[in-house]
Coordinates of C-alpha atoms in Angstrom, one line a residue:
M1 CA 106.8 47.6 120.9
P2 CA 107.2 50.8 119.0
R3 CA 108.2 50.7 115.3
R4 CA 111.0 52.7 114.0
I5 CA 110.5 55.4 111.3
T6 CA 113.4 56.4 109.1
H7 CA 113.4 58.4 106.0
R8 CA 116.2 60.0 104.0
A9 CA 116.0 62.4 101.0
T10 CA 118.7 64.0 99.0
W11 CA 118.4 67.4 97.3
D12 CA 120.1 69.2 94.4
A13 CA 120.0 72.4 96.4
P14 CA 121.7 73.7 99.5
A15 CA 120.1 73.2 102.9
E16 CA 119.2 76.9 103.3
E17 CA 117.2 76.8 100.0
V18 CA 115.5 73.5 100.9
Y19 CA 114.6 74.8 104.4
A20 CA 113.2 78.0 103.0
E21 CA 110.9 75.9 100.7
L22 CA 109.9 73.5 103.5
V23 CA 108.8 76.2 105.8
D24 CA 107.2 78.5 103.2
A25 CA 103.4 79.0 103.9
D26 CA 102.4 78.9 100.2
H27 CA 104.4 75.7 99.7
L28 CA 102.8 74.1 102.8
R29 CA 99.2 75.1 101.7
E30 CA 99.8 73.8 98.1
R31 CA 101.3 70.6 99.4
L32 CA 98.4 70.0 101.7
A33 CA 95.9 70.7 99.0
E34 CA 97.6 68.1 96.7
L35 CA 98.5 65.5 99.3
G36 CA 96.6 66.2 102.5
G37 CA 93.4 64.2 101.9
K38 CA 90.1 65.5 103.1
D39 CA 90.0 68.7 105.1
P40 CA 93.8 69.3 105.2
A41 CA 95.0 72.4 107.1
L42 CA 98.0 74.5 108.0
L43 CA 97.0 75.1 111.6
E44 CA 100.1 77.0 112.7
H45 CA 102.9 78.7 110.8
A46 CA 105.5 80.5 112.9
V47 CA 108.9 81.2 111.1
D48 CA 111.6 83.6 112.2
G49 CA 115.3 83.8 112.6
S50 CA 115.3 81.3 115.5
G51 CA 113.5 78.6 113.5
A52 CA 110.1 77.3 112.6
R53 CA 107.1 75.8 114.3
L54 CA 104.5 74.2 111.9
R55 CA 101.3 72.4 112.7
L56 CA 99.5 70.6 109.9
R57 CA 96.6 68.2 109.5
H58 CA 96.5 65.4 106.9
S59 CA 94.3 62.5 106.3
V60 CA 94.5 59.1 104.6
P61 CA 91.2 58.0 103.0
V62 CA 89.5 55.2 104.8
E63 CA 89.5 53.1 101.6
F64 CA 93.3 52.7 101.8
L65 CA 93.2 51.5 105.4
P66 CA 92.9 47.9 106.6
S67 CA 89.9 46.9 108.7
V68 CA 92.0 46.7 111.9
V69 CA 92.7 50.5 111.6
R70 CA 89.1 51.4 110.5
R71 CA 87.8 49.7 113.6
F72 CA 89.4 52.4 115.7
T73 CA 89.2 55.5 113.4
G74 CA 85.8 54.8 111.9
D75 CA 86.7 57.0 109.0
D76 CA 89.8 58.5 107.4
L77 CA 93.1 58.3 109.3
V78 CA 93.6 61.9 110.5
L79 CA 97.2 62.9 111.3
D80 CA 97.9 66.0 113.4
R81 CA 101.6 66.9 112.9
L82 CA 103.8 69.3 114.7
E83 CA 107.2 70.1 113.3
T84 CA 109.9 72.3 114.6
W85 CA 113.2 73.4 112.9
T86 CA 116.1 75.3 114.5
P87 CA 119.2 76.6 112.6
R88 CA 122.4 74.9 113.6
S89 CA 125.5 76.9 114.2
G90 CA 127.8 76.1 111.3
G91 CA 124.9 75.5 108.9
G92 CA 121.9 73.2 108.5
Y93 CA 118.9 72.7 110.6
D94 CA 117.7 70.3 113.4
G95 CA 114.1 69.6 114.2
T96 CA 111.6 67.5 115.8
F97 CA 108.2 66.1 114.9
E98 CA 105.2 64.8 116.8
V99 CA 102.2 63.1 115.2
T100 CA 99.0 62.1 116.8
V101 CA 96.5 59.9 115.0
R102 CA 92.9 60.7 115.8
G103 CA 91.0 57.7 117.2
L104 CA 94.2 55.7 117.9
P105 CA 95.8 55.6 121.3
G106 CA 99.3 56.3 120.0
T107 CA 101.8 58.7 118.7
M108 CA 104.8 59.2 116.5
S109 CA 107.7 61.3 117.4
G110 CA 111.3 61.8 116.5
T111 CA 114.0 64.1 115.1
Q112 CA 114.7 65.5 111.7
R113 CA 117.8 67.0 110.3
L114 CA 118.7 69.0 107.1
A115 CA 122.3 69.5 106.2
D116 CA 124.5 70.4 103.3
N117 CA 126.0 67.4 101.6
G118 CA 128.5 68.0 98.7
S119 CA 126.8 70.1 96.1
G120 CA 123.3 69.6 97.6
S121 CA 121.8 68.6 100.9
V122 CA 120.1 65.8 102.7
T123 CA 117.2 65.4 105.1
E124 CA 117.0 62.6 107.6
V125 CA 114.1 61.6 109.7
D126 CA 114.4 59.2 112.7
G127 CA 111.6 58.4 115.1
Q128 CA 109.2 55.8 116.3
A129 CA 105.5 55.0 116.2
A130 CA 103.8 53.5 119.2
V131 CA 100.1 52.4 119.3
N132 CA 99.0 51.1 122.7
V133 CA 96.4 48.6 121.7
P134 CA 96.7 45.0 123.0
M135 CA 97.0 42.3 120.4
V136 CA 96.8 44.5 117.3
G137 CA 99.0 47.5 118.2
G138 CA 102.0 46.2 116.3
R139 CA 100.0 45.7 113.2
I140 CA 98.5 49.2 113.4
E141 CA 102.0 50.6 114.0
G142 CA 103.1 48.9 110.8
V143 CA 100.2 50.5 108.8
V144 CA 100.9 53.9 110.3
V145 CA 104.7 53.7 109.5
E146 CA 103.9 52.6 105.9
Q147 CA 101.4 55.4 105.4
V148 CA 103.8 58.0 106.8
G149 CA 106.6 56.7 104.7
A150 CA 104.5 57.0 101.6
L151 CA 103.4 60.5 102.6
L152 CA 107.1 61.6 103.2
D153 CA 108.0 60.3 99.7
A154 CA 105.1 62.2 98.1
E155 CA 106.0 65.4 100.0
D156 CA 109.6 65.0 98.8
A157 CA 108.5 64.7 95.2
F158 CA 106.2 67.8 95.6
T159 CA 109.1 69.8 97.1
R160 CA 111.5 68.7 94.2
R161 CA 108.9 70.0 91.7
R162 CA 108.6 73.3 93.6
L163 CA 112.4 73.7 93.8
A164 CA 112.8 73.0 90.1
R165 CA 110.3 75.9 89.3
G166 CA 112.6 78.2 91.2

């Protein structure tokens, strides 16, 4: 049974400013260099007035993975991530994400939203992880959800530092 992924972050900046940072190519490359593990990459970066399409590759070092995951991946957990963002009329942004995990028969997908909230803004991620492996799929889903949650927290902290630099 798929596991739910939820994540929420609040920002001291308006949605438009946070969005500009989240889709900025330099920001993404620096974030990947700091947080992306071995061989991270910004594989696609398309941003225009109609929104953004971003494809990234991250990895989680094998030493942080339980043996049940290593049995399938053999090495680092490599995440290929596709994000889209579209401006909403009236302000804010809606998006989607899809993540495939190399070596695992499963995916993560869902929606993301960025909206003004009082004097700042908020991002919300809602999705699910599904790993189709009999007997251990649920355990692997739990590990993947935990690792993705930690990655999103670290990405938020990185973005906050960048926003503070101006």
